[in-house]
XYZ file of C-alpha atoms in Angstrom:
446
model
C 2.152 16.738 -10.956
C 4.204 13.745 -11.942
C 7.222 16.077 -12.081
C 8.225 17.915 -8.890
C 11.205 20.096 -8.031
C 12.899 19.614 -4.651
C 15.924 21.289 -3.077
C 18.097 18.549 -4.556
C 16.701 18.235 -8.048
C 13.694 17.243 -10.102
C 11.789 14.020 -9.457
C 9.380 12.288 -11.800
C 6.861 9.841 -10.436
C 3.835 8.013 -11.779
C 0.158 8.802 -11.904
C -2.178 6.075 -10.702
C -5.964 5.989 -10.505
C -6.084 7.418 -6.977
C -2.716 9.075 -6.403
C 0.734 10.040 -7.618
C 3.631 7.844 -6.490
C 7.339 8.624 -6.137
C 9.419 5.598 -5.147
C 13.126 5.338 -4.321
C 13.933 8.961 -3.463
C 17.378 9.282 -1.807
C 17.307 11.228 1.468
C 21.011 10.755 2.347
C 24.210 9.620 0.705
C 24.699 5.845 0.398
C 26.255 4.678 3.712
C 28.931 2.573 2.032
C 32.728 2.387 2.194
C 34.035 5.004 4.624
C 30.430 6.039 5.391
C 29.620 2.632 6.858
C 29.020 3.284 10.592
C 28.875 7.036 10.183
C 25.948 9.390 10.677
C 23.893 9.899 7.493
C 25.326 12.560 5.217
C 23.117 14.993 3.269
C 22.206 13.769 -0.180
C 24.056 15.467 -3.028
C 22.003 17.411 -5.595
C 21.571 15.666 -8.921
C 21.351 16.912 -12.473
C 18.496 16.061 -14.772
C 15.338 14.264 -13.678
C 15.326 11.439 -11.124
C 12.948 8.701 -12.300
C 11.236 7.667 -9.038
C 9.219 4.742 -10.321
C 10.552 1.670 -8.524
C 10.887 0.657 -4.895
C 14.470 0.925 -3.592
C 16.690 -1.820 -2.224
C 15.968 -2.878 1.335
C 18.595 -2.709 4.048
C 20.625 -5.826 4.815
C 18.550 -8.073 7.081
C 17.843 -11.640 8.056
C 15.825 -13.759 5.640
C 12.421 -14.527 7.117
C 11.802 -18.236 7.588
C 8.705 -20.106 8.681
C 8.836 -21.096 12.375
C 8.564 -24.651 13.552
C 4.986 -25.754 14.122
C 3.453 -24.008 17.100
C 6.478 -21.796 17.748
C 5.297 -18.404 16.573
C 3.613 -16.493 13.771
C 4.579 -17.387 10.224
C 5.679 -13.892 9.212
C 7.464 -15.343 6.174
C 4.082 -16.318 4.756
C 2.268 -13.314 6.195
C 4.313 -10.438 4.777
C 7.288 -11.793 2.808
C 5.818 -14.394 0.462
C 5.321 -12.285 -2.680
C 8.581 -12.002 -4.675
C 7.401 -8.831 -6.420
C 7.472 -7.092 -3.028
C 10.949 -8.352 -2.081
C 13.607 -5.966 -3.467
C 17.284 -6.980 -3.211
C 19.297 -6.146 -0.100
C 21.962 -3.470 -0.279
C 23.882 -1.158 2.047
C 22.806 1.586 -0.337
C 19.352 1.712 1.252
C 18.619 5.257 2.465
C 15.563 5.978 0.364
C 11.935 6.922 0.899
C 8.640 6.494 -0.973
C 5.783 8.969 -1.336
C 2.097 8.572 -2.245
C 0.192 11.830 -2.653
C -3.432 12.617 -3.574
C -4.232 13.659 -7.115
C -5.200 17.154 -5.941
C -4.718 19.495 -3.026
C -2.104 21.673 -1.359
C -0.900 21.995 2.232
C -1.866 18.336 2.712
C -1.231 16.489 5.991
C 1.614 13.957 5.957
C 1.812 10.472 7.504
C 5.448 9.410 7.978
C 5.683 5.609 8.429
C 8.550 3.782 10.173
C 8.460 0.018 9.600
C 8.958 -2.584 12.309
C 11.005 -5.778 12.423
C 12.923 -5.759 15.747
C 15.378 -3.243 14.211
C 16.890 -6.158 12.276
C 14.243 -6.698 9.565
C 11.695 -4.908 7.429
C 11.477 -2.203 4.768
C 9.175 0.585 3.669
C 7.644 -1.207 0.673
C 6.490 -4.427 2.295
C 3.458 -6.226 0.914
C 1.095 -4.834 3.546
C 2.075 -1.162 3.104
C 0.432 1.093 0.529
C -0.537 4.757 0.388
C -3.480 4.533 -1.982
C -6.186 4.478 0.723
C -4.576 7.349 2.635
C -4.209 9.401 -0.560
C -7.897 8.944 -1.372
C -8.631 10.484 2.030
C -6.408 13.500 1.388
C -3.270 12.325 3.209
C 0.273 12.031 1.858
C 2.006 8.819 2.955
C 5.788 8.570 3.244
C 7.564 5.285 4.001
C 11.295 4.944 4.603
C 14.149 2.476 4.696
C 16.876 2.839 7.322
C 19.948 0.902 8.437
C 19.201 -2.186 10.503
C 20.994 -4.474 12.918
C 24.775 -4.324 13.032
C 24.805 -1.742 10.225
C 22.464 0.570 12.101
C 23.417 0.226 15.763
C 27.118 -0.559 16.174
C 29.266 0.885 18.960
C 33.052 0.710 19.312
C 35.465 3.312 20.758
C 36.599 4.198 17.230
C 33.013 4.655 16.033
C 32.222 6.936 18.953
C 35.400 8.954 18.328
C 34.564 9.380 14.627
C 31.064 10.562 15.474
C 32.006 13.245 17.969
C 31.619 10.961 20.970
C 28.013 10.141 20.086
C 26.743 6.570 20.110
C 26.327 4.503 16.983
C 22.602 5.193 16.672
C 22.812 5.257 12.898
C 19.435 3.648 12.208
C 17.682 6.244 14.369
C 19.721 9.058 12.836
C 18.675 7.761 9.406
C 15.033 8.080 10.457
C 15.619 11.652 11.605
C 17.489 12.474 8.375
C 14.505 11.148 6.395
C 12.113 13.163 8.567
C 14.210 16.283 7.986
C 14.225 15.642 4.225
C 10.442 15.407 4.281
C 10.143 18.503 6.471
C 12.281 20.488 4.020
C 10.882 19.108 0.744
C 7.303 17.912 1.203
C 5.850 21.257 0.075
C 7.083 20.352 -3.416
C 4.651 17.409 -3.278
C 1.770 19.520 -1.970
C 2.385 18.639 1.664
C 2.399 20.773 4.803
C 5.692 20.462 6.749
C 3.889 21.640 9.878
C 1.441 18.722 9.764
C 3.689 15.658 9.813
C 2.461 12.744 11.941
C 5.035 10.019 12.557
C 3.736 6.498 13.062
C 5.100 2.979 13.277
C 4.457 -0.521 14.530
C 6.590 -2.781 16.776
C 10.201 -1.610 16.333
C 8.673 1.188 14.264
C 6.672 2.253 17.330
C 9.842 2.010 19.415
C 11.428 4.268 16.811
C 8.543 6.740 17.049
C 9.015 6.883 20.805
C 12.757 7.352 20.274
C 12.091 10.296 17.952
C 9.636 12.009 20.309
C 12.144 11.410 23.129
C 14.977 13.006 21.157
C 15.833 16.704 20.919
C 16.938 16.086 17.311
C 13.378 15.836 15.954
C 12.155 18.916 17.803
C 9.551 21.006 15.925
C 9.278 18.547 13.012
C 6.514 16.354 14.479
C 2.853 17.401 14.757
C 1.460 14.082 15.985
C 2.521 10.504 16.738
C 0.993 7.022 16.561
C 2.619 4.064 18.321
C 1.345 0.594 17.443
C 2.311 -2.369 19.644
C 5.518 -1.171 21.308
C 5.518 2.397 22.619
C 4.201 3.618 25.944
C 5.055 4.385 29.548
C 6.188 1.600 31.895
C 5.383 -1.021 29.276
C 8.066 -3.499 30.249
C 8.902 -3.384 26.542
C 11.262 -0.490 25.849
C 14.702 -0.880 27.360
C 17.215 1.834 28.209
C 20.593 0.831 26.783
C 23.709 2.557 28.040
C 26.688 3.389 25.869
C 28.743 0.991 28.018
C 26.392 -1.868 27.189
C 26.537 -0.942 23.516
C 30.331 -0.915 23.635
C 30.355 -4.382 25.212
C 28.219 -5.711 22.353
C 30.447 -3.953 19.825
C 33.590 -5.391 21.410
C 32.212 -8.923 21.146
C 31.204 -8.298 17.540
C 34.689 -7.029 16.658
C 36.286 -9.984 18.448
C 34.189 -12.421 16.421
C 35.034 -10.553 13.216
C 38.782 -10.943 13.730
C 39.287 -7.329 12.629
C 41.951 -5.359 14.479
C 40.263 -1.998 14.043
C 37.365 -0.143 12.467
C 39.121 0.008 9.104
C 39.256 -3.777 9.138
C 35.582 -4.008 10.029
C 34.740 -1.743 7.116
C 36.459 -4.201 4.797
C 34.089 -7.001 5.798
C 31.542 -7.921 3.132
C 27.920 -7.367 4.204
C 27.262 -11.119 4.136
C 29.947 -11.593 6.819
C 28.438 -8.846 8.961
C 25.049 -10.573 8.762
C 26.654 -13.879 9.741
C 28.284 -12.267 12.783
C 25.055 -10.459 13.691
C 23.340 -13.836 13.857
C 26.008 -15.106 16.230
C 25.453 -12.068 18.449
C 21.878 -13.098 19.208
C 22.893 -15.787 21.673
C 25.503 -13.576 23.317
C 23.037 -10.745 23.920
C 20.255 -12.909 25.306
C 22.748 -14.702 27.563
C 23.863 -11.334 28.939
C 20.262 -10.192 29.393
C 20.573 -7.485 26.749
C 17.422 -8.533 24.865
C 17.696 -7.103 21.326
C 21.321 -7.134 20.138
C 21.071 -3.871 18.208
C 19.106 -0.855 19.421
C 19.643 2.830 20.309
C 21.908 3.796 23.196
C 21.425 6.754 25.542
C 24.374 8.820 24.388
C 23.457 12.367 25.406
C 22.870 13.319 21.772
C 20.104 11.234 20.221
C 18.782 10.369 23.672
C 19.629 12.391 26.752
C 17.847 10.122 29.237
C 15.803 6.941 29.473
C 12.407 6.487 27.824
C 10.292 6.555 30.989
C 12.304 9.427 32.458
C 11.667 11.610 29.410
C 7.934 11.039 29.851
C 8.039 11.693 33.597
C 9.928 14.947 33.065
C 7.399 16.133 30.478
C 10.036 16.407 27.761
C 8.190 14.624 24.965
C 6.445 17.022 22.552
C 3.028 18.237 23.690
C 1.258 16.905 20.595
C -1.673 14.531 19.902
C -0.892 10.845 20.423
C -2.592 7.604 19.431
C -1.308 4.382 20.964
C -2.441 0.775 21.220
C -1.859 -2.966 21.052
C -3.384 -6.222 19.788
C -5.343 -8.945 21.521
C -2.682 -11.605 20.925
C 0.249 -9.213 20.983
C 3.756 -9.932 22.246
C 3.690 -10.828 25.918
C 0.134 -12.179 25.759
C -0.151 -15.828 26.829
C -3.122 -18.215 26.404
C -3.414 -18.345 30.210
C -3.619 -14.553 30.324
C -6.441 -14.525 27.775
C -8.249 -17.355 29.570
C -8.491 -15.350 32.776
C -9.375 -12.123 30.956
C -6.036 -10.468 31.585
C -4.052 -8.032 29.473
C -0.343 -7.659 28.772
C 1.893 -5.024 30.317
C 2.049 -3.483 26.840
C -1.736 -2.928 26.979
C -1.443 -1.173 30.317
C 1.640 0.749 29.158
C -0.510 2.396 26.479
C -3.024 3.498 29.116
C -0.158 4.632 31.344
C 1.160 6.841 28.536
C -2.175 8.629 28.222
C -2.753 9.038 31.951
C 0.771 10.314 32.557
C 0.313 12.939 29.846
C -3.006 13.956 31.411
C -1.331 14.131 34.830
C 1.189 16.580 33.364
C -1.621 18.827 32.151
C -1.541 17.650 28.552
C -4.277 16.197 26.397
C -4.826 12.469 26.991
C -4.075 10.081 24.145
C -6.418 8.018 22.015
C -5.824 4.404 23.080
C -6.988 1.392 21.049
C -7.128 -2.383 21.382
C -7.205 -4.317 18.081
C -8.876 -7.672 18.727
C -9.964 -9.015 15.357
C -9.070 -12.726 15.325
C -7.873 -13.069 11.743
C -9.350 -15.895 9.691
C -7.307 -18.731 8.233
C -5.566 -20.149 11.323
C -5.504 -19.837 15.108
C -3.026 -16.938 15.338
C -5.760 -14.574 16.523
C -5.153 -10.819 16.686
C -1.414 -11.372 16.496
C 1.391 -8.828 16.688
C 1.300 -6.879 13.360
C -2.126 -8.163 12.312
C -3.663 -4.679 12.329
C -1.377 -3.560 9.501
C -3.650 -5.031 6.815
C -6.433 -2.827 8.210
C -4.440 0.356 8.836
C -3.259 0.453 5.212
C -6.452 -1.134 3.878
C -4.542 -3.797 1.942
C -6.596 -6.868 2.868
C -6.749 -8.004 -0.760
C -2.989 -8.666 -0.686
C -3.293 -11.073 2.241
C -3.603 -14.829 1.746
C -6.191 -15.013 4.516
C -9.956 -15.463 4.052
C -11.954 -12.286 4.738
C -15.531 -11.496 5.536
C -17.441 -8.353 4.511
C -17.004 -7.250 8.134
C -13.208 -7.297 7.672
C -13.460 -4.794 4.838
C -15.749 -2.597 6.943
C -13.255 -2.752 9.817
C -10.393 -1.845 7.480
C -12.317 1.192 6.217
C -13.091 2.241 9.787
C -9.495 1.877 10.998
C -7.961 3.566 7.951
C -10.438 6.442 8.432
C -9.535 6.783 12.111
C -5.826 6.942 11.238
C -6.355 9.391 8.357
C -8.508 11.664 10.508
C -5.880 11.648 13.252
C -3.191 12.660 10.757
C -5.417 15.488 9.505
C -6.613 16.891 12.831
C -5.010 15.102 15.791
C -8.408 13.503 16.461
C -9.487 10.148 14.931
C -13.210 10.933 15.006
C -15.233 11.745 11.922
C -18.658 11.370 10.314
C -20.224 7.887 10.426
C -17.495 6.521 12.706
C -18.135 5.119 16.197
C -17.091 7.837 18.622
C -13.625 7.378 20.141
C -13.107 9.030 23.523
C -9.606 9.908 24.751
C -8.228 7.757 27.561
C -8.602 10.042 30.569
C -8.459 9.628 34.327
C -12.264 9.742 34.338
C -12.857 6.946 31.867
C -9.659 4.985 31.133
C -11.339 4.488 27.762
C -9.756 2.066 25.292
C -11.349 1.882 21.835
C -12.042 -1.696 20.761
C -11.217 -2.282 17.091
C -12.940 -5.473 15.983
C -15.607 -6.713 13.604
C -19.129 -6.343 14.898
C -20.245 -9.450 16.731
């Protein structure tokens, strides 16, 4: 089924050895010109056949550079070193990619939201691929969405144009993509009632935003949060509209534009330059990330922890976890056998759900110290294993790494299929309950 028919028109993909692929499918109108800093608009139907054979442009973002020695992970080398996986940047970026098995109907769907601090990343990065999921009977969808100043800008004029709602455009893009999948995935053999959303880092923050929002209600059957989501993690921050407006006011002041119309005339390169200048301002003010969702009463009605406490997240299966050398983990902490607040926030999420009479979550701890340097089980390191793309990594691997990748990819695929990661020939994974506080260790066998 290289050719499929959606609500918006026909799409032609490619047949590979293990799956069909459909790359660069538009899920909303290009957010350019007058649509810059507006909520995503429904995509217009097209005539003829859309050739969905190439990855789309990525959203405007900062260019990854290698850190100074000893000052962080070299993500430029890790994920952004292969030019063939680095599409050009463009404001016209609201597209998604689909990998589906060669056969089957009513297939479960894994909907991936990339990370990158909400200022970087894209759905076709080197480490992402749907081939392994497709071979296990799962459709994978990856998306691009607006980032940084393009995705999370607030000014009085922007709020007025958007019905008083905050400038949560990046999050609204994610929901628009989810809705597109919900309404069209049957054309690809998928089941709209079996969509599991998952993401890592800012992608996990985005997953928690979506399950905290009334706008994604009834479209999500399960959720996986990797290295960011949770309850009382010390990681997620509630941002008020007032704080967002303060950041927007400083941005507009730096731009020299008198109004929103003037800001819309700025070339994207200028917006990126100003976004870089905003980093110092936001950290000086204690705002942490310069661009992130605001609690506006529409996308988010209350803070992240409050939504959990009030039992207003969907009562669905959850998987959640972190890495051994994740953000917030210090050498001193590891030396004394401690864990980060993020680690405990994952356990807290499960126990709070159990306290509310819901099923506890499946909690994991990825602690494979990757070969090749002393970065350890660093933030994002599990991605090579989740997508089973180790062969694309520059790092040395052992046979045990490939076994671990198969195990992790199987756990994730099983969870998408059934809400439970367990399956034949896999080490049994108990939920994290009040009785056990169980956390599944994901590592090579010692």
